[in-house]
Amino acid sequence: MAKFKSSAIDCGVVEAVQTQAFDVVVIGGGPAGMAAALAAHKAGARVAIVEREQHLGGILRQCIHPGFGLSHFKQELTGPEYAQRFIDQVHATDIALFLNSMVIGVDSGEPTEDTAVHTVTLMSPAGMLQLTGRAVVLAMGCRERTRSEIKIPGSRPAGVFTAGLAQRYINIENLKPGSRAVILGSGDIGLIMARRCTLEGISVEGVYELMPYANGLRRNVKNCLDDFGIPLHLSATVTRVIGHDRVEAVEVSQVDEHLAPIPGTERIVPCDTLLLSVGLIPENELSVAAGVELDPHTRGAVVDQSLQTGVPGIFACGNVLHVHDLADNVTTESERAGAAAAAYVLGGGAETDAVADTGCELTVFPAGIAGYALPGRITAVALTKLNFRVRRPVDTARVRILADGEELFAGKVRAFKPSVMESFPLPAKVIKQALDLGASKIVLSVDPIEEA
Ligand SMILES: Cc1cc2nc3c(=O)[nH]c(=O)nc-3n(C[C@H](O)[C@H](O)[C@H](O)COP(=O)(O)OP(=O)(O)OC[C@H]3O[C@@H](n4cnc5c(N)ncnc54)[C@H](O)[C@@H]3O)c2cc1C
């Protein structure tokens, strides 16, 4: 299948870059990439997965705690066990694997060409290779925010790690990051690392959270902090790192309702390690270079109901699209993206379970306390899964769908938490109503209801 295409001209020497052709090229071999590849393969597409690490599995290889698979396999698994189930399925197929291979570019030709072939360029120790695909699935996951992104003042000693890096050190490299840790941020990775450090004999002085509520799942607060007697300090942050060669202490302060440190509340907490769990950023540099538009709310691609980006034939799923709290949800979403990519290539357009309506072009906006709404575009009149996350916890609120100021749908009153990614089935008839009103956008609003 391999053919040769002359390309790079360097110092007068014409080098041949090997090219291999596929129907669907998946970038990233984590749970998102594997689920998308398996779904595309099941639909009859010739599929390749490109993964920069030497192994499939993505970040789950280092998540050795249980809590995975409860909805997908109806069984509690660790991260590596969950990943292995998909690795085994991939190995049982003829999906081509390019491991230890870093994708450095996606070239989509003319953006207006519906039938464009995308060229994915990758580098591996064997050299450069190009894969062509009539569809590409972006599944590159996300990375952690670092100290420089939240600008913690103070000196710059060793001992400041992102929580995920410390997780890798302990669980994969068998290295101990320190002896006495403070954790900033109560996202799930921070909570899980508080427990992991304790189990490894690292004393955890406390978890400090800027917001007045914990950011991780309730079950993680209970299982990782409460059960181990680790204190959670809300409305507090690290205002200074102290130490020369190694962290010696951190200064923590209470914050006010505007999240600004309150003078006079400073306290010195001795420690040799500061772990940061302060957010994840979808890895979209490749997507942007390929011409994919990003949503400023999710920092992932703007997609339609079949998870296709604005560049025809490029789909996105998993953490590169929006940050998920549960890998099971990543799998479900990515199966949809893989099936849609195969349908795009093999016929029937990008729609899998939707009835395409050429007249349908609606933009979806979040409102109220909804932080984002996904998909950002709807191009078919069909039952559409909307995902969203709220920006603050509320005990009583309702989801409303509006078009041209008119309420088309109102959900039940219930509680919402920012740690939980919500999903909402938008009925086809609501989309039709919006179109009948002549609307070009619909609004997903989550509105708190004031207690009497
Ligand atoms: C540090 C960290 C710890 C986490 N811990 C937990 C946890 O304990 N529990 C939990 O439920 N969830 C956890 N998550 C969330 C978890 O990431 C998701 O549930 C899920 O793994 C996301 O799957 P994914 O395939 O989208 O991304 P990932 O699992 O991150 O996989 C993305 C893959 O893409 C590859 N890749 C990226 N760019 C390129 C490129 N240019 N070329 C080739 N390959 C590329 C990466 O190497 C990686 O293997 C964690 C996330 C992070 C970042």
PDB file of C-alpha atoms in Angstrom, residues 92-312:
ATOM      1  CA  ALA A  92      -7.641  -7.963  17.520  1.00  0.00           C
ATOM      2  CA  THR A  93      -8.265  -5.818  14.407  1.00  0.00           C
ATOM      3  CA  ASP A  94      -6.123  -4.744  11.464  1.00  0.00           C
ATOM      4  CA  ILE A  95      -6.116  -1.113  12.616  1.00  0.00           C
ATOM      5  CA  ALA A  96      -2.633   0.182  11.697  1.00  0.00           C
ATOM      6  CA  LEU A  97      -0.665   1.448  14.707  1.00  0.00           C
ATOM      7  CA  PHE A  98       1.996   4.122  14.496  1.00  0.00           C
ATOM      8  CA  LEU A  99       3.453   4.294  18.017  1.00  0.00           C
ATOM      9  CA  ASN A 100       6.327   6.476  19.182  1.00  0.00           C
ATOM     10  CA  SER A 101       5.148   8.787  16.413  1.00  0.00           C
ATOM     11  CA  MET A 102       4.386  12.456  16.972  1.00  0.00           C
ATOM     12  CA  VAL A 103       1.987  14.163  14.589  1.00  0.00           C
ATOM     13  CA  ILE A 104       3.490  17.507  13.629  1.00  0.00           C
ATOM     14  CA  GLY A 105       0.916  18.734  11.134  1.00  0.00           C
ATOM     15  CA  VAL A 106      -2.402  18.135   9.429  1.00  0.00           C
ATOM     16  CA  ASP A 107      -2.786  19.573   5.947  1.00  0.00           C
ATOM     17  CA  SER A 108      -6.365  19.697   4.714  1.00  0.00           C
ATOM     18  CA  GLY A 109      -5.886  21.196   1.266  1.00  0.00           C
ATOM     19  CA  GLU A 110      -8.531  23.666   0.202  1.00  0.00           C
ATOM     20  CA  PRO A 111     -10.959  24.135   3.093  1.00  0.00           C
ATOM     21  CA  THR A 112     -13.910  24.428   0.697  1.00  0.00           C
ATOM     22  CA  GLU A 113     -13.267  21.045  -0.952  1.00  0.00           C
ATOM     23  CA  ASP A 114     -15.735  18.565   0.558  1.00  0.00           C
ATOM     24  CA  THR A 115     -13.782  15.579  -0.742  1.00  0.00           C
ATOM     25  CA  ALA A 116     -10.362  16.870   0.383  1.00  0.00           C
ATOM     26  CA  VAL A 117      -7.831  14.292   1.454  1.00  0.00           C
ATOM     27  CA  HIS A 118      -6.105  15.255   4.690  1.00  0.00           C
ATOM     28  CA  THR A 119      -2.390  14.650   5.018  1.00  0.00           C
ATOM     29  CA  VAL A 120      -1.138  13.847   8.506  1.00  0.00           C
ATOM     30  CA  THR A 121       2.620  14.275   8.893  1.00  0.00           C
ATOM     31  CA  LEU A 122       4.344  12.417  11.700  1.00  0.00           C
ATOM     32  CA  MET A 123       7.859  12.042  13.048  1.00  0.00           C
ATOM     33  CA  SER A 124       9.182   8.858  14.617  1.00  0.00           C
ATOM     34  CA  PRO A 125      12.693   7.555  15.329  1.00  0.00           C
ATOM     35  CA  ALA A 126      12.493   5.999  11.836  1.00  0.00           C
ATOM     36  CA  GLY A 127      11.964   9.422  10.269  1.00  0.00           C
ATOM     37  CA  MET A 128       9.140  11.344   8.694  1.00  0.00           C
ATOM     38  CA  LEU A 129       5.997   9.674   7.349  1.00  0.00           C
ATOM     39  CA  GLN A 130       2.795  10.965   5.805  1.00  0.00           C
ATOM     40  CA  LEU A 131      -0.593   9.323   6.225  1.00  0.00           C
ATOM     41  CA  THR A 132      -3.496  10.390   4.066  1.00  0.00           C
ATOM     42  CA  GLY A 133      -7.057  10.069   5.303  1.00  0.00           C
ATOM     43  CA  ARG A 134     -10.355  11.228   3.873  1.00  0.00           C
ATOM     44  CA  ALA A 135     -11.284  11.797   7.483  1.00  0.00           C
ATOM     45  CA  VAL A 136      -9.175  12.647  10.528  1.00  0.00           C
ATOM     46  CA  VAL A 137     -10.236  12.247  14.156  1.00  0.00           C
ATOM     47  CA  LEU A 138      -8.510  14.589  16.617  1.00  0.00           C
ATOM     48  CA  ALA A 139      -8.106  12.770  19.977  1.00  0.00           C
ATOM     49  CA  MET A 140      -4.982  14.403  21.456  1.00  0.00           C
ATOM     50  CA  GLY A 141      -6.304  14.820  25.011  1.00  0.00           C
ATOM     51  CA  CYS A 142      -5.291  17.760  27.183  1.00  0.00           C
ATOM     52  CA  ARG A 143      -2.397  19.035  29.269  1.00  0.00           C
ATOM     53  CA  GLU A 144      -2.223  20.482  32.764  1.00  0.00           C
ATOM     54  CA  ARG A 145      -2.024  24.163  33.629  1.00  0.00           C
ATOM     55  CA  THR A 146       1.318  24.985  35.198  1.00  0.00           C
ATOM     56  CA  ARG A 147       2.613  27.428  37.821  1.00  0.00           C
ATOM     57  CA  SER A 148       3.449  30.040  35.187  1.00  0.00           C
ATOM     58  CA  GLU A 149      -0.121  29.976  33.890  1.00  0.00           C
ATOM     59  CA  ILE A 150      -1.567  30.920  37.302  1.00  0.00           C
ATOM     60  CA  LYS A 151       1.361  33.174  38.216  1.00  0.00           C
ATOM     61  CA  ILE A 152       2.149  32.154  41.812  1.00  0.00           C
ATOM     62  CA  PRO A 153       4.654  34.688  43.214  1.00  0.00           C
ATOM     63  CA  GLY A 154       7.823  33.721  45.058  1.00  0.00           C
ATOM     64  CA  SER A 155      11.097  31.993  44.369  1.00  0.00           C
ATOM     65  CA  ARG A 156      11.566  29.248  41.808  1.00  0.00           C
ATOM     66  CA  PRO A 157      12.914  26.231  43.705  1.00  0.00           C
ATOM     67  CA  ALA A 158      12.597  22.566  42.745  1.00  0.00           C
ATOM     68  CA  GLY A 159       9.564  20.788  44.166  1.00  0.00           C
ATOM     69  CA  VAL A 160       6.677  22.437  42.286  1.00  0.00           C
ATOM     70  CA  PHE A 161       4.940  19.823  40.106  1.00  0.00           C
ATOM     71  CA  THR A 162       1.662  19.513  38.285  1.00  0.00           C
ATOM     72  CA  ALA A 163      -0.366  16.774  39.984  1.00  0.00           C
ATOM     73  CA  GLY A 164      -0.378  14.649  36.826  1.00  0.00           C
ATOM     74  CA  LEU A 165       3.407  14.789  36.580  1.00  0.00           C
ATOM     75  CA  ALA A 166       3.708  13.646  40.205  1.00  0.00           C
ATOM     76  CA  GLN A 167       1.186  10.895  39.381  1.00  0.00           C
ATOM     77  CA  ARG A 168       3.435   9.751  36.538  1.00  0.00           C
ATOM     78  CA  TYR A 169       6.558   9.878  38.747  1.00  0.00           C
ATOM     79  CA  ILE A 170       4.938   7.722  41.440  1.00  0.00           C
ATOM     80  CA  ASN A 171       2.851   5.307  39.367  1.00  0.00           C
ATOM     81  CA  ILE A 172       5.020   4.785  36.291  1.00  0.00           C
ATOM     82  CA  GLU A 173       8.587   5.909  37.053  1.00  0.00           C
ATOM     83  CA  ASN A 174       8.627   4.656  40.688  1.00  0.00           C
ATOM     84  CA  LEU A 175      10.000   8.012  41.859  1.00  0.00           C
ATOM     85  CA  LYS A 176       8.985   9.861  45.030  1.00  0.00           C
ATOM     86  CA  PRO A 177       8.425  13.570  44.344  1.00  0.00           C
ATOM     87  CA  GLY A 178       8.874  14.691  47.990  1.00  0.00           C
ATOM     88  CA  SER A 179       8.064  13.989  51.642  1.00  0.00           C
ATOM     89  CA  ARG A 180       5.675  16.745  52.726  1.00  0.00           C
ATOM     90  CA  ALA A 181       3.184  18.082  50.189  1.00  0.00           C
ATOM     91  CA  VAL A 182       0.655  20.874  49.822  1.00  0.00           C
ATOM     92  CA  ILE A 183      -1.884  20.486  47.033  1.00  0.00           C
ATOM     93  CA  LEU A 184      -3.341  23.521  45.287  1.00  0.00           C
ATOM     94  CA  GLY A 185      -6.662  22.856  43.575  1.00  0.00           C
ATOM     95  CA  SER A 186      -9.382  20.360  44.410  1.00  0.00           C
ATOM     96  CA  GLY A 187      -9.951  19.005  40.903  1.00  0.00           C
ATOM     97  CA  ASP A 188     -10.130  15.225  40.610  1.00  0.00           C
ATOM     98  CA  ILE A 189      -6.434  14.797  39.836  1.00  0.00           C
ATOM     99  CA  GLY A 190      -5.496  16.795  42.956  1.00  0.00           C
ATOM    100  CA  LEU A 191      -7.851  14.800  45.167  1.00  0.00           C
ATOM    101  CA  ILE A 192      -6.630  11.488  43.813  1.00  0.00           C
ATOM    102  CA  MET A 193      -3.023  12.561  44.281  1.00  0.00           C
ATOM    103  CA  ALA A 194      -3.730  13.590  47.910  1.00  0.00           C
ATOM    104  CA  ARG A 195      -4.704   9.967  48.590  1.00  0.00           C
ATOM    105  CA  ARG A 196      -1.917   8.511  46.441  1.00  0.00           C
ATOM    106  CA  CYS A 197       0.758  10.572  48.213  1.00  0.00           C
ATOM    107  CA  THR A 198      -0.612   9.547  51.621  1.00  0.00           C
ATOM    108  CA  LEU A 199      -0.523   5.870  50.637  1.00  0.00           C
ATOM    109  CA  GLU A 200       3.088   6.319  49.491  1.00  0.00           C
ATOM    110  CA  GLY A 201       4.136   7.786  52.864  1.00  0.00           C
ATOM    111  CA  ILE A 202       4.189  11.413  51.712  1.00  0.00           C
ATOM    112  CA  SER A 203       2.508  13.596  54.336  1.00  0.00           C
ATOM    113  CA  VAL A 204      -0.180  15.812  52.774  1.00  0.00           C
ATOM    114  CA  GLU A 205      -0.568  19.051  54.741  1.00  0.00           C
ATOM    115  CA  GLY A 206      -3.825  19.986  53.039  1.00  0.00           C
ATOM    116  CA  VAL A 207      -5.659  20.714  49.801  1.00  0.00           C
ATOM    117  CA  TYR A 208      -6.250  24.439  49.145  1.00  0.00           C
ATOM    118  CA  GLU A 209      -9.064  25.488  46.820  1.00  0.00           C
ATOM    119  CA  LEU A 210      -9.658  29.005  45.479  1.00  0.00           C
ATOM    120  CA  MET A 211     -13.403  28.531  45.061  1.00  0.00           C
ATOM    121  CA  PRO A 212     -15.835  28.224  48.002  1.00  0.00           C
ATOM    122  CA  TYR A 213     -16.615  24.620  46.903  1.00  0.00           C
ATOM    123  CA  ALA A 214     -14.605  21.529  45.927  1.00  0.00           C
ATOM    124  CA  ASN A 215     -14.006  21.208  42.194  1.00  0.00           C
ATOM    125  CA  GLY A 216     -13.783  17.431  42.002  1.00  0.00           C
ATOM    126  CA  LEU A 217     -16.459  14.752  42.073  1.00  0.00           C
ATOM    127  CA  ARG A 218     -18.189  14.265  45.452  1.00  0.00           C
ATOM    128  CA  ARG A 219     -17.080  10.619  45.545  1.00  0.00           C
ATOM    129  CA  ASN A 220     -13.425  11.701  45.226  1.00  0.00           C
ATOM    130  CA  VAL A 221     -13.725  14.245  48.082  1.00  0.00           C
ATOM    131  CA  LYS A 222     -15.074  11.496  50.308  1.00  0.00           C
ATOM    132  CA  ASN A 223     -12.813   8.605  49.216  1.00  0.00           C
ATOM    133  CA  CYS A 224      -9.596  10.602  48.873  1.00  0.00           C
ATOM    134  CA  LEU A 225      -9.772  13.324  51.561  1.00  0.00           C
ATOM    135  CA  ASP A 226     -12.419  12.507  54.180  1.00  0.00           C
ATOM    136  CA  ASP A 227     -11.399   8.838  54.480  1.00  0.00           C
ATOM    137  CA  PHE A 228      -7.738   9.824  55.009  1.00  0.00           C
ATOM    138  CA  GLY A 229      -8.321  12.823  57.281  1.00  0.00           C
ATOM    139  CA  ILE A 230      -6.756  15.255  54.778  1.00  0.00           C
ATOM    140  CA  PRO A 231      -8.062  18.818  55.337  1.00  0.00           C
ATOM    141  CA  LEU A 232      -9.722  20.718  52.471  1.00  0.00           C
ATOM    142  CA  HIS A 233      -9.365  24.506  52.815  1.00  0.00           C
ATOM    143  CA  LEU A 234     -11.934  26.341  50.675  1.00  0.00           C
ATOM    144  CA  SER A 235     -11.652  29.988  49.507  1.00  0.00           C
ATOM    145  CA  ALA A 236      -7.879  29.757  49.986  1.00  0.00           C
ATOM    146  CA  THR A 237      -4.867  29.852  47.697  1.00  0.00           C
ATOM    147  CA  VAL A 238      -1.071  29.733  47.648  1.00  0.00           C
ATOM    148  CA  THR A 239       0.230  33.297  47.533  1.00  0.00           C
ATOM    149  CA  ARG A 240       3.982  32.618  47.709  1.00  0.00           C
ATOM    150  CA  VAL A 241       6.460  29.826  47.148  1.00  0.00           C
ATOM    151  CA  ILE A 242       9.339  29.917  49.652  1.00  0.00           C
ATOM    152  CA  GLY A 243      12.697  28.145  49.259  1.00  0.00           C
ATOM    153  CA  HIS A 244      16.030  28.415  47.479  1.00  0.00           C
ATOM    154  CA  ASP A 245      17.109  25.091  45.964  1.00  0.00           C
ATOM    155  CA  ARG A 246      14.048  23.165  47.130  1.00  0.00           C
ATOM    156  CA  VAL A 247      10.593  24.277  48.303  1.00  0.00           C
ATOM    157  CA  GLU A 248      10.764  24.931  52.069  1.00  0.00           C
ATOM    158  CA  ALA A 249       7.248  26.261  52.642  1.00  0.00           C
ATOM    159  CA  VAL A 250       4.332  27.942  50.927  1.00  0.00           C
ATOM    160  CA  GLU A 251       2.375  30.964  52.071  1.00  0.00           C
ATOM    161  CA  VAL A 252      -1.398  30.439  51.899  1.00  0.00           C
ATOM    162  CA  SER A 253      -4.084  33.127  52.191  1.00  0.00           C
ATOM    163  CA  GLN A 254      -7.863  33.254  52.351  1.00  0.00           C
ATOM    164  CA  VAL A 255      -9.545  34.901  49.343  1.00  0.00           C
ATOM    165  CA  ASP A 256     -12.569  37.203  49.228  1.00  0.00           C
ATOM    166  CA  GLU A 257     -15.695  36.838  47.066  1.00  0.00           C
ATOM    167  CA  HIS A 258     -13.737  38.277  44.109  1.00  0.00           C
ATOM    168  CA  LEU A 259     -11.084  35.549  44.631  1.00  0.00           C
ATOM    169  CA  ALA A 260      -8.499  38.170  45.721  1.00  0.00           C
ATOM    170  CA  PRO A 261      -6.198  37.245  48.658  1.00  0.00           C
ATOM    171  CA  ILE A 262      -7.280  38.932  51.915  1.00  0.00           C
ATOM    172  CA  PRO A 263      -4.337  40.845  53.508  1.00  0.00           C
ATOM    173  CA  GLY A 264      -3.603  39.687  57.052  1.00  0.00           C
ATOM    174  CA  THR A 265      -4.790  36.078  56.471  1.00  0.00           C
ATOM    175  CA  GLU A 266      -1.340  34.843  55.303  1.00  0.00           C
ATOM    176  CA  ARG A 267      -0.111  31.631  56.914  1.00  0.00           C
ATOM    177  CA  ILE A 268       3.173  29.770  56.319  1.00  0.00           C
ATOM    178  CA  VAL A 269       2.807  26.030  55.702  1.00  0.00           C
ATOM    179  CA  PRO A 270       6.137  24.125  55.819  1.00  0.00           C
ATOM    180  CA  CYS A 271       6.454  21.573  52.972  1.00  0.00           C
ATOM    181  CA  ASP A 272       8.972  20.427  50.350  1.00  0.00           C
ATOM    182  CA  THR A 273       6.502  19.833  47.534  1.00  0.00           C
ATOM    183  CA  LEU A 274       3.693  21.840  45.945  1.00  0.00           C
ATOM    184  CA  LEU A 275       1.358  19.911  43.645  1.00  0.00           C
ATOM    185  CA  LEU A 276      -0.812  21.905  41.256  1.00  0.00           C
ATOM    186  CA  SER A 277      -4.213  20.649  40.126  1.00  0.00           C
ATOM    187  CA  VAL A 278      -5.460  23.858  38.613  1.00  0.00           C
ATOM    188  CA  GLY A 279      -7.098  22.866  35.356  1.00  0.00           C
ATOM    189  CA  LEU A 280      -6.601  21.107  32.053  1.00  0.00           C
ATOM    190  CA  ILE A 281      -6.149  22.681  28.627  1.00  0.00           C
ATOM    191  CA  PRO A 282      -7.179  20.783  25.453  1.00  0.00           C
ATOM    192  CA  GLU A 283      -4.118  20.189  23.209  1.00  0.00           C
ATOM    193  CA  ASN A 284      -5.301  22.034  20.131  1.00  0.00           C
ATOM    194  CA  GLU A 285      -2.182  23.477  18.511  1.00  0.00           C
ATOM    195  CA  LEU A 286      -2.468  20.940  15.640  1.00  0.00           C
ATOM    196  CA  SER A 287      -6.187  21.650  15.253  1.00  0.00           C
ATOM    197  CA  VAL A 288      -5.662  25.407  14.960  1.00  0.00           C
ATOM    198  CA  ALA A 289      -2.868  24.927  12.411  1.00  0.00           C
ATOM    199  CA  ALA A 290      -5.256  22.729  10.399  1.00  0.00           C
ATOM    200  CA  GLY A 291      -7.772  25.597  10.270  1.00  0.00           C
ATOM    201  CA  VAL A 292     -10.150  24.287  12.943  1.00  0.00           C
ATOM    202  CA  GLU A 293     -12.100  27.005  14.788  1.00  0.00           C
ATOM    203  CA  LEU A 294     -11.959  26.797  18.597  1.00  0.00           C
ATOM    204  CA  ASP A 295     -14.724  27.577  21.085  1.00  0.00           C
ATOM    205  CA  PRO A 296     -13.405  30.121  23.636  1.00  0.00           C
ATOM    206  CA  HIS A 297     -15.484  28.465  26.379  1.00  0.00           C
ATOM    207  CA  THR A 298     -14.208  24.878  25.980  1.00  0.00           C
ATOM    208  CA  ARG A 299     -10.885  25.702  24.266  1.00  0.00           C
ATOM    209  CA  GLY A 300     -11.788  22.720  22.059  1.00  0.00           C
ATOM    210  CA  ALA A 301     -13.075  22.679  18.479  1.00  0.00           C
ATOM    211  CA  VAL A 302     -16.454  24.055  17.494  1.00  0.00           C
ATOM    212  CA  VAL A 303     -18.257  20.914  16.287  1.00  0.00           C
ATOM    213  CA  ASP A 304     -21.677  19.981  14.963  1.00  0.00           C
ATOM    214  CA  GLN A 305     -23.959  17.216  16.272  1.00  0.00           C
ATOM    215  CA  SER A 306     -21.810  14.512  14.628  1.00  0.00           C
ATOM    216  CA  LEU A 307     -18.653  15.985  16.241  1.00  0.00           C
ATOM    217  CA  GLN A 308     -17.372  17.253  12.888  1.00  0.00           C
ATOM    218  CA  THR A 309     -15.376  20.483  13.067  1.00  0.00           C
ATOM    219  CA  GLY A 310     -15.788  23.351  10.618  1.00  0.00           C
ATOM    220  CA  VAL A 311     -13.128  21.704   8.384  1.00  0.00           C
ATOM    221  CA  PRO A 312     -14.987  19.013   6.401  1.00  0.00           C
TER     222      PRO A 312
END
